[in-house]
């Protein structure tokens, strides 16, 4: 009788421990993060992406930044995804388009507070691309790198023509000269962006112990390196043409004045 009670107690303790572990995992999952923390994380994830481009050249961030957004959208409602996508896009453009501050403030004779408000407005509007994309992802598509990466390309493509077009900060540009740009001669920057985002999201799945995503990562990297070995153009044996470019030495605030037109 005593042994039976001891055995039952051990089974009960094991079951309680298992339930406790499952509850702990659920409690600490990305989906259960407070919304405010998710917004801050998305804001930072977007803000770091411009560092992948010149002059900084921290190209691994091009994989990390979209992957973080993919992770943070996990199991969110469409409305929550919209807010998270807007936070990501705002961070992206607030940093990536901040150089406009010089044009607005210095050459546009705009006060510093107003110039900052204008930059924030641009970031807010451009963030709508990621916001609508994130909403559509959680509303209509299953959670997968195979749906997130194509949607990312649709967002980049839309930015080339909507509102007259603002085709900046495409992920694929960060990989110029870093192996995976071998996809560019085949299908342009969108192909490079798709591969980078797909690899980043697939890496997230690998950390989730979905190890079958390792194979697509290896294939995508291998094909990219292989494409880089191809020679898409050949040099013609003809005399070289020398070209010189001279930058005008005149302040931008004087450049368009009529009295300086003939001089420049």
mmCIF file of N, CA and C in Angstrom, residues 82-129:
data_model
loop_
_atom_site.group_PDB
_atom_site.id
_atom_site.type_symbol
_atom_site.label_atom_id
_atom_site.label_comp_id
_atom_site.label_asym_id
_atom_site.label_seq_id
_atom_site.Cartn_x
_atom_site.Cartn_y
_atom_site.Cartn_z
ATOM 1 N N UNK A 82 -0.934 45.013 -37.314
ATOM 2 C CA UNK A 82 -0.905 46.328 -37.956
ATOM 3 C C UNK A 82 -0.075 47.306 -37.132
ATOM 4 N N UNK A 83 -0.309 47.328 -35.828
ATOM 5 C CA UNK A 83 0.423 48.239 -34.940
ATOM 6 C C UNK A 83 1.913 47.888 -34.918
ATOM 7 N N UNK A 84 2.220 46.598 -34.835
ATOM 8 C CA UNK A 84 3.621 46.169 -34.814
ATOM 9 C C UNK A 84 4.308 46.497 -36.136
ATOM 10 N N UNK A 85 3.601 46.294 -37.248
ATOM 11 C CA UNK A 85 4.169 46.626 -38.549
ATOM 12 C C UNK A 85 4.423 48.111 -38.701
ATOM 13 N N UNK A 86 3.508 48.925 -38.182
ATOM 14 C CA UNK A 86 3.701 50.379 -38.222
ATOM 15 C C UNK A 86 4.903 50.788 -37.379
ATOM 16 N N UNK A 87 5.061 50.169 -36.223
ATOM 17 C CA UNK A 87 6.217 50.468 -35.375
ATOM 18 C C UNK A 87 7.514 50.107 -36.090
ATOM 19 N N UNK A 88 7.534 48.958 -36.754
ATOM 20 C CA UNK A 88 8.720 48.534 -37.501
ATOM 21 C C UNK A 88 9.023 49.534 -38.618
ATOM 22 N N UNK A 89 7.997 49.874 -39.404
ATOM 23 C CA UNK A 89 8.201 50.794 -40.514
ATOM 24 C C UNK A 89 8.601 52.182 -40.056
ATOM 25 N N UNK A 90 8.030 52.632 -38.942
ATOM 26 C CA UNK A 90 8.389 53.951 -38.417
ATOM 27 C C UNK A 90 9.863 53.981 -38.020
ATOM 28 N N UNK A 91 10.310 52.945 -37.319
ATOM 29 C CA UNK A 91 11.720 52.882 -36.946
ATOM 30 C C UNK A 91 12.632 52.837 -38.157
ATOM 31 N N UNK A 92 12.224 52.077 -39.173
ATOM 32 C CA UNK A 92 13.010 51.946 -40.397
ATOM 33 C C UNK A 92 13.207 53.291 -41.080
ATOM 34 N N UNK A 93 12.117 54.035 -41.257
ATOM 35 C CA UNK A 93 12.199 55.278 -42.011
ATOM 36 C C UNK A 93 12.657 56.451 -41.164
ATOM 37 N N UNK A 94 12.407 56.413 -39.864
ATOM 38 C CA UNK A 94 12.893 57.493 -39.003
ATOM 39 C C UNK A 94 14.415 57.545 -39.010
ATOM 40 N N UNK A 95 15.044 56.374 -39.091
ATOM 41 C CA UNK A 95 16.508 56.308 -39.164
ATOM 42 C C UNK A 95 16.977 56.380 -40.616
ATOM 43 N N UNK A 96 16.343 55.611 -41.493
ATOM 44 C CA UNK A 96 16.797 55.512 -42.876
ATOM 45 C C UNK A 96 16.601 56.777 -43.686
ATOM 46 N N UNK A 97 15.629 57.604 -43.318
ATOM 47 C CA UNK A 97 15.376 58.838 -44.067
ATOM 48 C C UNK A 97 15.737 60.080 -43.264
ATOM 49 N N UNK A 98 16.495 59.900 -42.204
ATOM 50 C CA UNK A 98 16.806 61.056 -41.353
ATOM 51 C C UNK A 98 17.704 62.061 -42.057
ATOM 52 N N UNK A 99 18.397 61.625 -43.105
ATOM 53 C CA UNK A 99 19.247 62.567 -43.829
ATOM 54 C C UNK A 99 18.424 63.715 -44.419
ATOM 55 N N UNK A 100 17.108 63.489 -44.593
ATOM 56 C CA UNK A 100 16.250 64.560 -45.098
ATOM 57 C C UNK A 100 16.207 65.753 -44.146
ATOM 58 N N UNK A 101 16.565 65.512 -42.902
ATOM 59 C CA UNK A 101 16.567 66.606 -41.922
ATOM 60 C C UNK A 101 17.474 67.741 -42.377
ATOM 61 N N UNK A 102 18.639 67.387 -42.930
ATOM 62 C CA UNK A 102 19.576 68.419 -43.390
ATOM 63 C C UNK A 102 18.956 69.248 -44.506
ATOM 64 N N UNK A 103 18.311 68.569 -45.458
ATOM 65 C CA UNK A 103 17.685 69.285 -46.571
ATOM 66 C C UNK A 103 16.560 70.188 -46.085
ATOM 67 N N UNK A 104 15.732 69.656 -45.180
ATOM 68 C CA UNK A 104 14.580 70.420 -44.706
ATOM 69 C C UNK A 104 15.009 71.572 -43.806
ATOM 70 N N UNK A 105 15.933 71.288 -42.890
ATOM 71 C CA UNK A 105 16.319 72.289 -41.889
ATOM 72 C C UNK A 105 17.299 73.316 -42.440
ATOM 73 N N UNK A 106 18.367 72.823 -43.078
ATOM 74 C CA UNK A 106 19.425 73.738 -43.506
ATOM 75 C C UNK A 106 19.076 74.457 -44.795
ATOM 76 N N UNK A 107 18.631 73.703 -45.801
ATOM 77 C CA UNK A 107 18.375 74.314 -47.102
ATOM 78 C C UNK A 107 16.929 74.775 -47.260
ATOM 79 N N UNK A 108 16.043 74.248 -46.432
ATOM 80 C CA UNK A 108 14.654 74.686 -46.489
ATOM 81 C C UNK A 108 14.323 75.747 -45.466
ATOM 82 N N UNK A 109 15.343 76.153 -44.673
ATOM 83 C CA UNK A 109 15.162 77.191 -43.657
ATOM 84 C C UNK A 109 13.986 76.878 -42.728
ATOM 85 N N UNK A 110 13.899 75.609 -42.331
ATOM 86 C CA UNK A 110 12.833 75.164 -41.439
ATOM 87 C C UNK A 110 13.392 75.002 -40.034
ATOM 88 N N UNK A 111 12.604 75.341 -39.037
ATOM 89 C CA UNK A 111 13.063 75.210 -37.657
ATOM 90 C C UNK A 111 13.307 73.745 -37.318
ATOM 91 N N UNK A 112 14.160 73.524 -36.331
ATOM 92 C CA UNK A 112 14.490 72.152 -35.940
ATOM 93 C C UNK A 112 13.268 71.353 -35.502
ATOM 94 N N UNK A 113 12.403 71.884 -34.625
ATOM 95 C CA UNK A 113 11.224 71.095 -34.228
ATOM 96 C C UNK A 113 10.326 70.737 -35.403
ATOM 97 N N UNK A 114 10.093 71.705 -36.308
ATOM 98 C CA UNK A 114 9.222 71.433 -37.449
ATOM 99 C C UNK A 114 9.859 70.419 -38.390
ATOM 100 N N UNK A 115 11.180 70.510 -38.578
ATOM 101 C CA UNK A 115 11.875 69.541 -39.434
ATOM 102 C C UNK A 115 11.752 68.132 -38.861
ATOM 103 N N UNK A 116 11.873 68.004 -37.544
ATOM 104 C CA UNK A 116 11.730 66.692 -36.903
ATOM 105 C C UNK A 116 10.310 66.159 -37.055
ATOM 106 N N UNK A 117 9.329 67.046 -36.936
ATOM 107 C CA UNK A 117 7.933 66.627 -37.125
ATOM 108 C C UNK A 117 7.712 66.135 -38.551
ATOM 109 N N UNK A 118 8.303 66.805 -39.516
ATOM 110 C CA UNK A 118 8.155 66.404 -40.916
ATOM 111 C C UNK A 118 8.804 65.047 -41.168
ATOM 112 N N UNK A 119 9.973 64.804 -40.569
ATOM 113 C CA UNK A 119 10.621 63.495 -40.697
ATOM 114 C C UNK A 119 9.745 62.418 -40.070
ATOM 115 N N UNK A 120 9.175 62.719 -38.908
ATOM 116 C CA UNK A 120 8.297 61.758 -38.240
ATOM 117 C C UNK A 120 7.067 61.465 -39.090
ATOM 118 N N UNK A 121 6.550 62.491 -39.769
ATOM 119 C CA UNK A 121 5.383 62.289 -40.631
ATOM 120 C C UNK A 121 5.725 61.374 -41.800
ATOM 121 N N UNK A 122 6.884 61.613 -42.415
ATOM 122 C CA UNK A 122 7.328 60.737 -43.512
ATOM 123 C C UNK A 122 7.460 59.299 -43.023
ATOM 124 N N UNK A 123 8.074 59.120 -41.856
ATOM 125 C CA UNK A 123 8.251 57.776 -41.302
ATOM 126 C C UNK A 123 6.910 57.127 -40.993
ATOM 127 N N UNK A 124 5.963 57.919 -40.503
ATOM 128 C CA UNK A 124 4.640 57.393 -40.171
ATOM 129 C C UNK A 124 3.907 56.931 -41.421
ATOM 130 N N UNK A 125 3.963 57.738 -42.477
ATOM 131 C CA UNK A 125 3.284 57.379 -43.729
ATOM 132 C C UNK A 125 3.946 56.173 -44.378
ATOM 133 N N UNK A 126 5.279 56.187 -44.456
ATOM 134 C CA UNK A 126 5.969 55.064 -45.080
ATOM 135 C C UNK A 126 5.834 53.790 -44.251
ATOM 136 N N UNK A 127 5.643 53.947 -42.950
ATOM 137 C CA UNK A 127 5.432 52.781 -42.098
ATOM 138 C C UNK A 127 4.147 52.048 -42.406
ATOM 139 N N UNK A 128 3.212 52.730 -43.085
ATOM 140 C CA UNK A 128 1.944 52.087 -43.438
ATOM 141 C C UNK A 128 2.148 50.899 -44.374
ATOM 142 N N UNK A 129 3.213 50.926 -45.168
ATOM 143 C CA UNK A 129 3.484 49.780 -46.044
ATOM 144 C C UNK A 129 3.678 48.516 -45.213
#
